[in-house]
């Protein structure tokens, strides 16, 4: 009988009938491996034929209390974790090289140790003395954190078994090496095998394991995506190289809300938490200028104000440029199309640059109206009042849709000294009202009222 060969990509899961070096599905290299065929022997050999154990079924209502958490005592970190670190959990912290992951985790290790956890920090990238130097620079050298520089996972697990820590930090998963897997450290199969070992270890020994991971240029965690599925929590540490602040973002969290962010500022003495992100994001705002708009956004559970900047200039021929930093390029194309077809404001023959100031990355559609305002303001060379905050989602038909937490956005704007706002229509029972709140139903009305009859 001909053997049915099947190959699949360990990154994206695409299935192929023959092996190749590059996956056609996701473009990754060296990720395609042969799948072992499922046994087609007599029924007694299949899973269904052989008797297994009978599982004990339980009710949905749990007898157990909430999982106990240990807080770091750093509000920005604890919020992202969903209130603190949970026992028997595996976390992945991803970020670009040099963004500050090792610094963040050494500081976190010291905090958790101070709050009573037994912490072990394993560095596969730096020598013990390098980590000690960092600890001294951060003023943490007296913290009761145990340290080792090692990449051999077998030795690491043996040590952890002997030491009984409650929190282990592995910096980074790409440097770890399991001797039962025949490939180089950092390869997909090594990363996957090591992450699997560590995750299983965390569950079995009832401890928390934090793995650091580098991010590829495309923004994926290097190594297979399956690692993201394996762990309970995935955090990204992000920020722009030239800026002093960093954002810790939960993209997956089995023990708390996803999309929550923590904001930190880089200082000579390490990362400091930022209590009022809005004030920080707006601190670089200069004089009111055409193309500059303040967007009242929500990040996780918290309102965050930031500046959106647009520049519109004649394209010197050829295809006009569309360049976006901190927002979605497809969404920008949509807003440009809506402005052109619903309001007759054309951007053909014009270069368009859009930037979210300070290196923040916005994913909310609620930014649509602020982006539209910035684009028109730049194109018409018309400055918007500097005390005005904007938010609202734009639909393809040109309507302005209500967004979540409108009152929270307004309250944060008011707190930061913004006395007026342009927004979708508030619900009837809204507790806020007043002439300074200019509620809009569609983009044509918005253009007419804010930028004058055209
Ligand atoms: P590091 O933590 O080593 O980054 P990663 O582990 O992500 O590669 O930090 C990179 C550099 O930035 C390092 O030289 C220390 C410096 N740094 C500061 O001086 N202050 C800070 O608050 C942070 C986060 C980093
Ligand atoms: Mg590092």
Short mmCIF file of C-alpha atoms and ligand atoms in Angstrom, two decimals:
data_model
loop_
_atom_site.label_atom_id
_atom_site.label_comp_id
_atom_site.label_asym_id
_atom_site.label_seq_id
_atom_site.Cartn_x
_atom_site.Cartn_y
_atom_site.Cartn_z
CA UNK A 1 0.00 0.00 0.00
CA UNK A 2 1.40 3.38 -0.93
CA UNK A 3 2.30 5.41 2.12
CA UNK A 4 0.38 8.67 2.33
CA UNK A 5 3.00 11.23 3.14
CA UNK A 6 1.96 14.49 4.65
CA UNK A 7 4.05 17.48 5.69
CA UNK A 8 3.01 20.46 7.70
CA UNK A 9 4.44 23.82 8.72
CA UNK A 10 5.14 24.08 12.42
CA UNK A 11 4.58 27.84 12.31
CA UNK A 12 1.23 28.23 10.56
CA UNK A 13 -0.02 24.64 10.31
CA UNK A 14 -0.38 24.60 6.49
CA UNK A 15 -0.35 21.04 5.08
CA UNK A 16 1.64 19.96 1.99
CA UNK A 17 2.08 16.71 0.08
CA UNK A 18 5.85 17.18 -0.29
CA UNK A 19 8.64 18.77 1.67
CA UNK A 20 10.05 22.16 0.78
CA UNK A 21 12.45 24.58 2.43
CA UNK A 22 10.00 27.44 2.57
CA UNK A 23 6.38 27.35 3.64
CA UNK A 24 4.03 28.70 0.94
CA UNK A 25 1.49 29.46 3.62
CA UNK A 26 3.42 31.84 5.85
CA UNK A 27 6.77 32.26 4.13
CA UNK A 28 8.81 30.84 7.03
CA UNK A 29 11.97 28.86 6.29
CA UNK A 30 12.80 25.38 7.61
CA UNK A 31 9.50 24.93 9.37
CA UNK A 32 8.09 22.06 7.29
CA UNK A 33 8.30 18.62 8.87
CA UNK A 34 6.88 15.23 8.04
CA UNK A 35 3.77 14.20 9.95
CA UNK A 36 3.72 10.64 11.23
CA UNK A 37 0.75 8.83 9.63
CA UNK A 38 -2.01 7.76 11.97
CA UNK A 39 -2.03 4.01 12.53
CA UNK A 40 -4.56 2.22 10.30
CA UNK A 41 -4.19 -1.21 11.89
CA UNK A 42 -6.98 -3.37 13.33
CA UNK A 43 -9.60 -1.64 15.46
CA UNK A 44 -8.07 -2.97 18.68
CA UNK A 45 -4.98 -0.89 17.98
CA UNK A 46 -6.82 2.39 17.53
CA UNK A 47 -7.59 4.70 20.43
CA UNK A 48 -11.31 3.91 20.23
CA UNK A 49 -10.80 0.18 20.66
CA UNK A 50 -8.56 0.15 23.70
CA UNK A 51 -9.99 0.95 27.11
CA UNK A 52 -8.62 4.08 28.76
CA UNK A 53 -9.32 5.55 32.18
CA UNK A 54 -12.74 6.97 32.92
CA UNK A 55 -12.43 10.69 33.48
CA UNK A 56 -13.88 12.32 36.55
CA UNK A 57 -16.32 14.97 35.37
CA UNK A 58 -17.07 18.06 37.43
CA UNK A 59 -19.66 20.80 37.47
CA UNK A 60 -19.11 24.20 35.90
CA UNK A 61 -19.36 25.79 39.32
CA UNK A 62 -15.90 25.59 40.78
CA UNK A 63 -15.23 24.72 44.41
CA UNK A 64 -11.87 26.40 44.21
CA UNK A 65 -11.39 30.05 45.05
CA UNK A 66 -9.75 32.40 42.52
CA UNK A 67 -6.16 31.41 41.79
CA UNK A 68 -3.91 33.08 44.35
CA UNK A 69 -1.84 35.90 42.91
CA UNK A 70 1.35 37.56 43.96
CA UNK A 71 1.48 41.23 43.11
CA UNK A 72 4.73 42.88 42.12
CA UNK A 73 3.66 46.10 43.78
CA UNK A 74 4.21 47.92 40.48
CA UNK A 75 0.75 48.97 39.32
CA UNK A 76 1.72 49.08 35.63
CA UNK A 77 3.00 45.50 35.72
CA UNK A 78 0.29 44.04 37.96
CA UNK A 79 -2.49 45.44 35.79
CA UNK A 80 -1.07 43.79 32.66
CA UNK A 81 -0.79 40.48 34.54
CA UNK A 82 -4.45 40.76 35.53
CA UNK A 83 -3.72 41.56 39.17
CA UNK A 84 -0.48 39.72 39.80
CA UNK A 85 1.40 36.56 39.01
CA UNK A 86 -0.54 33.28 39.12
CA UNK A 87 1.01 30.01 40.33
CA UNK A 88 1.39 27.19 37.81
CA UNK A 89 1.44 29.51 34.85
CA UNK A 90 3.70 30.02 31.86
CA UNK A 91 4.29 33.48 30.43
CA UNK A 92 6.04 34.66 27.31
CA UNK A 93 7.46 38.17 27.11
CA UNK A 94 8.34 39.17 23.56
CA UNK A 95 10.07 42.23 22.20
CA UNK A 96 12.76 43.55 19.86
CA UNK A 97 16.37 43.05 20.88
CA UNK A 98 17.57 45.98 22.99
CA UNK A 99 14.10 47.21 23.86
CA UNK A 100 14.62 46.51 27.58
CA UNK A 101 13.25 43.02 28.28
CA UNK A 102 16.14 41.89 30.46
CA UNK A 103 15.99 45.12 32.44
CA UNK A 104 12.22 44.81 32.93
CA UNK A 105 12.43 41.20 34.05
CA UNK A 106 15.35 41.74 36.41
CA UNK A 107 13.39 44.56 38.03
CA UNK A 108 10.27 42.40 38.17
CA UNK A 109 12.29 39.50 39.63
CA UNK A 110 13.56 41.77 42.40
CA UNK A 111 10.04 43.02 43.14
CA UNK A 112 8.55 39.54 43.34
CA UNK A 113 11.44 38.38 45.50
CA UNK A 114 10.86 41.30 47.84
CA UNK A 115 7.20 40.29 48.07
CA UNK A 116 8.13 36.84 49.27
CA UNK A 117 8.55 34.66 46.19
CA UNK A 118 11.62 32.50 45.75
CA UNK A 119 12.96 33.67 42.39
CA UNK A 120 15.58 32.19 40.07
CA UNK A 121 16.81 34.13 37.05
CA UNK A 122 18.48 32.08 34.31
CA UNK A 123 20.30 34.02 31.62
CA UNK A 124 21.32 32.23 28.45
CA UNK A 125 22.50 35.42 26.81
CA UNK A 126 24.66 37.11 29.37
CA UNK A 127 27.25 35.92 31.86
CA UNK A 128 26.45 36.05 35.56
CA UNK A 129 28.78 39.01 35.98
CA UNK A 130 26.99 40.94 33.23
CA UNK A 131 23.67 40.41 34.98
CA UNK A 132 25.26 41.36 38.31
CA UNK A 133 26.55 44.57 36.73
CA UNK A 134 23.05 45.38 35.53
CA UNK A 135 21.67 44.62 38.99
CA UNK A 136 24.19 47.03 40.50
CA UNK A 137 23.29 49.74 37.98
CA UNK A 138 19.61 49.28 38.87
CA UNK A 139 20.38 49.29 42.60
CA UNK A 140 19.03 45.75 42.97
CA UNK A 141 22.17 43.89 44.00
CA UNK A 142 20.82 43.22 47.50
CA UNK A 143 17.61 41.57 46.23
CA UNK A 144 17.24 37.90 47.18
CA UNK A 145 17.17 36.73 43.54
CA UNK A 146 19.23 33.65 42.65
CA UNK A 147 21.09 33.79 39.36
CA UNK A 148 22.69 31.40 36.88
CA UNK A 149 24.05 31.73 33.36
CA UNK A 150 23.16 28.53 31.50
CA UNK A 151 21.61 27.27 28.26
CA UNK A 152 21.37 23.52 28.85
CA UNK A 153 17.73 22.87 29.68
CA UNK A 154 18.38 19.51 31.31
CA UNK A 155 20.78 21.08 33.82
CA UNK A 156 18.39 23.96 34.38
CA UNK A 157 15.43 21.68 35.12
CA UNK A 158 17.54 19.53 37.44
CA UNK A 159 18.61 22.66 39.33
CA UNK A 160 15.04 23.93 39.56
CA UNK A 161 13.93 20.54 40.91
CA UNK A 162 16.52 20.78 43.64
CA UNK A 163 15.89 24.43 44.51
CA UNK A 164 12.06 24.57 44.51
CA UNK A 165 11.67 28.17 43.27
CA UNK A 166 8.26 29.80 42.93
CA UNK A 167 9.19 31.97 39.95
CA UNK A 168 11.70 31.22 37.21
CA UNK A 169 12.77 33.65 34.52
CA UNK A 170 14.34 32.23 31.36
CA UNK A 171 16.17 34.90 29.33
CA UNK A 172 15.79 33.99 26.51
CA UNK A 173 13.93 30.94 25.14
CA UNK A 174 15.93 31.23 21.88
CA UNK A 175 19.20 30.50 23.67
CA UNK A 176 17.90 27.39 25.45
CA UNK A 177 18.93 23.99 24.27
CA UNK A 178 17.32 20.60 24.97
CA UNK A 179 19.78 17.74 24.35
CA UNK A 180 17.04 15.35 23.19
CA UNK A 181 16.31 17.50 20.15
CA UNK A 182 18.78 17.40 17.30
CA UNK A 183 18.90 20.95 16.09
CA UNK A 184 20.65 24.18 16.91
CA UNK A 185 19.49 26.49 19.71
CA UNK A 186 17.09 29.09 18.35
CA UNK A 187 15.72 26.72 15.70
CA UNK A 188 11.99 26.19 15.57
CA UNK A 189 12.09 22.68 16.97
CA UNK A 190 14.41 23.66 19.84
CA UNK A 191 12.34 26.68 20.82
CA UNK A 192 9.17 24.63 20.68
CA UNK A 193 10.63 21.71 22.65
CA UNK A 194 12.13 23.98 25.34
CA UNK A 195 8.96 26.02 25.70
CA UNK A 196 6.94 22.83 25.99
CA UNK A 197 9.28 21.41 28.68
CA UNK A 198 9.18 24.62 30.67
CA UNK A 199 5.40 25.02 30.39
CA UNK A 200 4.85 21.43 31.53
CA UNK A 201 7.33 21.95 34.35
CA UNK A 202 5.43 25.06 35.50
CA UNK A 203 2.14 23.15 35.67
CA UNK A 204 3.62 20.07 37.34
CA UNK A 205 5.59 21.94 39.99
CA UNK A 206 2.97 24.64 40.55
CA UNK A 207 5.35 27.50 39.79
CA UNK A 208 5.37 30.49 37.46
CA UNK A 209 7.78 30.46 34.52
CA UNK A 210 8.45 33.59 32.49
CA UNK A 211 10.18 33.06 29.14
CA UNK A 212 11.73 35.93 27.25
CA UNK A 213 11.53 35.79 23.48
CA UNK A 214 12.85 37.92 20.66
CA UNK A 215 10.50 39.20 18.01
CA UNK A 216 11.16 38.91 14.29
CA UNK A 217 11.09 41.86 11.93
CA UNK A 218 7.48 41.08 10.98
CA UNK A 219 6.46 41.40 14.61
CA UNK A 220 6.00 37.68 15.25
CA UNK A 221 7.58 36.02 18.20
CA UNK A 222 10.56 34.27 16.71
CA UNK A 223 10.01 30.55 16.56
CA UNK A 224 6.76 28.80 16.06
CA UNK A 225 3.47 30.43 16.79
CA UNK A 226 2.57 27.28 18.72
CA UNK A 227 4.60 28.62 21.63
CA UNK A 228 2.05 31.41 21.92
CA UNK A 229 -0.71 28.80 22.14
CA UNK A 230 1.20 26.75 24.72
CA UNK A 231 1.61 29.46 27.33
CA UNK A 232 -1.09 31.10 29.44
CA UNK A 233 -0.02 34.67 28.92
CA UNK A 234 1.72 36.48 26.08
CA UNK A 235 3.06 39.96 26.73
CA UNK A 236 4.77 42.23 24.22
CA UNK A 237 7.25 44.84 25.33
CA UNK A 238 7.27 47.56 22.73
CA UNK A 239 8.34 51.09 22.02
CA UNK A 240 10.33 53.20 19.61
CA UNK A 241 14.08 53.21 19.95
CA UNK A 242 14.29 57.01 20.01
CA UNK A 243 11.62 57.44 22.68
CA UNK A 244 12.02 57.06 26.38
CA UNK A 245 8.82 55.20 27.07
CA UNK A 246 7.98 51.54 26.74
CA UNK A 247 4.66 49.73 26.69
CA UNK A 248 4.01 46.27 28.09
CA UNK A 249 0.96 44.93 26.27
CA UNK A 250 -1.00 41.76 27.08
CA UNK A 251 -1.96 40.12 23.78
CA UNK A 252 -3.21 36.94 25.43
CA UNK A 253 -4.01 36.27 29.06
CA UNK A 254 -5.82 33.24 30.46
CA UNK A 255 -5.78 34.87 33.89
CA UNK A 256 -6.80 38.42 33.07
CA UNK A 257 -7.96 40.82 30.41
CA UNK A 258 -6.05 40.93 27.13
CA UNK A 259 -5.25 44.29 25.49
CA UNK A 260 -4.28 45.78 28.83
CA UNK A 261 -1.17 47.96 28.75
CA UNK A 262 1.39 49.11 31.28
CA UNK A 263 3.42 52.21 30.51
CA UNK A 264 7.02 52.62 31.64
CA UNK A 265 9.64 55.28 31.22
CA UNK A 266 13.28 54.40 30.60
CA UNK A 267 15.66 56.09 32.96
CA UNK A 268 19.34 55.68 33.80
CA UNK A 269 18.22 53.63 36.80
CA UNK A 270 15.97 51.32 34.80
CA UNK A 271 12.27 51.38 34.05
CA UNK A 272 10.00 53.63 36.06
CA UNK A 273 6.23 53.31 35.97
CA UNK A 274 4.20 56.07 34.37
CA UNK A 275 1.12 56.92 36.39
CA UNK A 276 -0.47 59.24 33.83
CA UNK A 277 0.29 57.98 30.31
CA UNK A 278 -1.88 60.66 28.69
CA UNK A 279 0.19 63.44 30.22
CA UNK A 280 3.34 61.73 28.98
CA UNK A 281 2.06 61.12 25.43
CA UNK A 282 0.91 64.72 25.15
CA UNK A 283 4.03 66.20 26.73
CA UNK A 284 5.81 66.52 23.39
CA UNK A 285 2.93 68.38 21.79
CA UNK A 286 4.05 71.72 20.44
CA UNK A 287 1.98 74.74 19.45
CA UNK A 288 -1.32 73.93 17.72
CA UNK A 289 -0.54 73.24 14.08
CA UNK A 290 -2.38 72.01 11.00
CA UNK A 291 -2.51 68.20 10.93
CA UNK A 292 -2.30 67.79 14.69
CA UNK A 293 -5.25 66.28 16.55
CA UNK A 294 -5.69 64.84 20.05
CA UNK A 295 -7.35 61.43 20.09
CA UNK A 296 -9.08 60.21 23.24
CA UNK A 297 -8.44 56.46 23.12
CA UNK A 298 -8.88 53.46 25.38
CA UNK A 299 -6.06 51.01 25.99
CA UNK A 300 -7.32 47.97 27.85
CA UNK A 301 -9.40 49.32 30.69
CA UNK A 302 -7.82 52.74 30.74
CA UNK A 303 -8.37 55.93 28.75
CA UNK A 304 -5.21 57.23 27.06
CA UNK A 305 -4.93 60.49 25.16
CA UNK A 306 -2.40 60.88 22.39
CA UNK A 307 -1.59 63.11 19.46
CA UNK A 308 -2.20 62.06 15.86
CA UNK A 309 -0.20 63.95 13.25
CA UNK A 310 -0.81 64.10 9.53
CA UNK A 311 1.17 65.67 6.72
CA UNK A 312 -0.26 66.05 3.23
CA UNK A 313 2.04 67.26 0.46
CA UNK A 314 1.93 67.30 -3.35
CA UNK A 315 3.40 64.07 -4.72
CA UNK A 316 6.28 64.80 -7.08
CA UNK A 317 4.87 62.44 -9.73
CA UNK A 318 4.28 58.72 -9.88
CA UNK A 319 2.28 56.91 -7.21
CA UNK A 320 1.61 59.10 -4.18
CA UNK A 321 3.02 57.78 -0.91
CA UNK A 322 0.89 56.51 1.95
CA UNK A 323 3.04 56.16 5.03
CA UNK A 324 1.70 55.24 8.48
CA UNK A 325 3.45 54.87 11.83
CA UNK A 326 1.47 53.56 14.81
CA UNK A 327 -1.78 52.83 12.98
CA UNK A 328 -3.14 50.43 10.37
CA UNK A 329 -2.32 51.24 6.75
CA UNK A 330 -5.47 49.53 5.46
CA UNK A 331 -7.61 51.58 7.79
CA UNK A 332 -5.95 54.77 6.51
CA UNK A 333 -6.77 53.80 2.93
CA UNK A 334 -10.38 53.30 3.98
CA UNK A 335 -10.63 56.72 5.64
CA UNK A 336 -9.10 58.37 2.55
CA UNK A 337 -11.65 56.60 0.35
CA UNK A 338 -14.57 57.63 2.57
CA UNK A 339 -13.42 61.27 2.62
CA UNK A 340 -13.13 61.26 -1.16
CA UNK A 341 -16.41 59.56 -1.99
CA UNK A 342 -18.64 60.96 0.79
CA UNK A 343 -17.22 64.46 1.18
CA UNK A 344 -15.47 65.09 -2.13
CA UNK A 345 -12.11 65.67 -0.42
CA UNK A 346 -9.63 64.06 -2.79
CA UNK A 347 -6.13 62.96 -1.86
CA UNK A 348 -5.13 61.80 -5.36
CA UNK A 349 -1.76 63.24 -6.35
CA UNK A 350 -0.94 63.96 -2.71
CA UNK A 351 1.52 62.20 -0.42
CA UNK A 352 -0.06 61.31 2.93
CA UNK A 353 1.96 60.71 6.10
CA UNK A 354 0.27 59.71 9.33
CA UNK A 355 2.02 59.34 12.67
CA UNK A 356 0.90 58.54 16.19
CA UNK A 357 3.22 60.72 18.25
CA UNK A 358 5.55 59.20 20.80
CA UNK A 359 5.66 55.67 19.39
CA UNK A 360 2.26 54.51 20.64
CA UNK A 361 0.50 51.92 18.46
CA UNK A 362 -3.26 52.33 18.15
CA UNK A 363 -5.53 49.51 17.03
CA UNK A 364 -8.93 50.97 17.88
CA UNK A 365 -11.33 51.94 15.06
CA UNK A 366 -12.37 54.72 17.46
CA UNK A 367 -9.37 56.64 16.11
CA UNK A 368 -11.03 56.96 12.66
CA UNK A 369 -12.53 60.38 13.27
CA UNK A 370 -9.34 61.76 14.79
CA UNK A 371 -7.39 60.49 11.79
CA UNK A 372 -9.91 62.02 9.38
CA UNK A 373 -9.69 65.32 11.26
CA UNK A 374 -5.88 65.27 11.12
CA UNK A 375 -5.94 64.51 7.38
CA UNK A 376 -8.40 67.29 6.51
CA UNK A 377 -6.68 69.72 8.85
CA UNK A 378 -3.34 69.02 7.11
CA UNK A 379 -4.81 69.22 3.62
CA UNK A 380 -6.74 72.43 4.25
CA UNK A 381 -3.96 73.95 6.35
CA UNK A 382 -6.59 74.60 9.04
CA UNK A 383 -5.67 74.34 12.69
CA UNK A 384 -8.14 72.74 15.10
CA UNK A 385 -8.64 74.30 18.54
CA UNK A 386 -5.93 72.99 20.85
CA UNK A 387 -8.35 72.24 23.69
CA UNK A 388 -10.41 69.78 21.64
CA UNK A 389 -10.24 65.97 21.89
CA UNK A 390 -11.69 63.74 19.15
CA UNK A 391 -12.91 60.15 18.80
CA UNK A 392 -15.42 58.11 16.79
CA UNK A 393 -15.58 55.23 14.34
CA UNK A 394 -16.29 55.95 10.67
CA UNK A 395 -18.31 53.51 8.58
CA UNK A 396 -17.94 53.00 4.83
CA UNK A 397 -21.17 54.87 4.27
CA UNK A 398 -19.66 57.90 5.96
CA UNK A 399 -21.58 57.53 9.22
CA UNK A 400 -19.95 58.25 12.57
CA UNK A 401 -20.56 55.36 14.93
CA UNK A 402 -20.58 55.38 18.72
CA UNK A 403 -17.60 53.67 20.35
CA UNK A 404 -17.02 52.03 23.72
CA UNK A 405 -16.52 53.96 26.97
CA UNK A 406 -17.32 57.39 25.56
CA UNK A 407 -17.83 58.94 28.99
CA UNK A 408 -14.51 57.61 30.27
CA UNK A 409 -12.76 59.14 27.29
CA UNK A 410 -14.41 62.49 27.95
CA UNK A 411 -13.55 62.40 31.64
CA UNK A 412 -9.88 61.73 30.93
CA UNK A 413 -9.82 64.55 28.36
CA UNK A 414 -11.41 66.91 30.85
CA UNK A 415 -8.90 65.88 33.51
CA UNK A 416 -6.08 66.86 31.17
CA UNK A 417 -7.57 70.27 30.45
CA UNK A 418 -9.49 69.65 27.24
CA UNK A 419 -12.65 71.70 27.38
CA UNK A 420 -14.31 70.56 24.15
CA UNK A 421 -14.71 67.37 22.15
CA UNK A 422 -15.91 66.10 18.78
CA UNK A 423 -17.56 62.72 19.12
CA UNK A 424 -20.37 60.40 18.00
CA UNK A 425 -23.87 60.92 19.38
CA UNK A 426 -23.95 60.05 23.09
CA UNK A 427 -26.59 57.65 24.44
CA UNK A 428 -29.77 59.40 25.65
CA UNK A 429 -29.12 58.61 29.31
CA UNK A 430 -25.57 59.85 29.23
CA UNK A 431 -24.43 61.64 32.37
CA UNK A 432 -22.35 64.13 30.41
CA UNK A 433 -23.67 66.86 28.18
CA UNK A 434 -23.05 70.44 27.18
CA UNK A 435 -22.40 72.68 24.19
CA UNK A 436 -18.70 71.88 24.21
CA UNK A 437 -19.52 68.30 23.18
CA UNK A 438 -20.08 68.43 19.43
CA UNK A 439 -21.89 65.22 18.64
CA UNK A 440 -21.77 64.14 14.99
CA UNK A 441 -23.73 61.61 12.98
CA UNK A 442 -21.76 61.58 9.73
CA UNK A 443 -18.53 62.71 8.15
CA UNK A 444 -20.16 65.20 5.76
CA UNK A 445 -21.72 67.00 8.73
CA UNK A 446 -18.38 66.87 10.54
CA UNK A 447 -16.51 68.43 7.60
CA UNK A 448 -19.11 71.14 7.17
CA UNK A 449 -19.32 72.11 10.84
CA UNK A 450 -15.65 71.89 11.69
CA UNK A 451 -13.95 72.99 8.49
CA UNK A 452 -16.65 75.23 7.05
CA UNK A 453 -18.88 74.88 4.00
CA UNK A 454 -17.06 73.55 0.97
P1 LIG B 1 18.07 45.32 27.75
O1 LIG B 1 17.24 45.17 28.97
O2 LIG B 1 19.38 44.62 27.74
O3 LIG B 1 17.24 44.93 26.46
P2 LIG B 1 16.83 43.48 25.87
O4 LIG B 1 16.96 42.48 26.96
O5 LIG B 1 15.40 43.65 25.40
O6 LIG B 1 17.73 43.19 24.72
O7 LIG B 1 18.27 46.89 27.56
C1 LIG B 1 18.95 47.43 26.44
C2 LIG B 1 19.82 48.61 26.81
O8 LIG B 1 19.06 49.70 27.28
C3 LIG B 1 20.79 48.27 27.91
O9 LIG B 1 22.06 48.77 27.50
C4 LIG B 1 20.32 49.03 29.10
C5 LIG B 1 19.55 50.17 28.53
N1 LIG B 1 18.42 50.60 29.39
C6 LIG B 1 18.53 51.69 30.23
O10 LIG B 1 19.58 52.34 30.32
N2 LIG B 1 17.44 52.07 31.00
C7 LIG B 1 16.28 51.39 30.97
O11 LIG B 1 15.29 51.77 31.68
C8 LIG B 1 16.18 50.26 30.09
C9 LIG B 1 14.91 49.47 29.98
C10 LIG B 1 17.26 49.89 29.32
MG1 LIG B 2 18.22 40.79 27.01
#
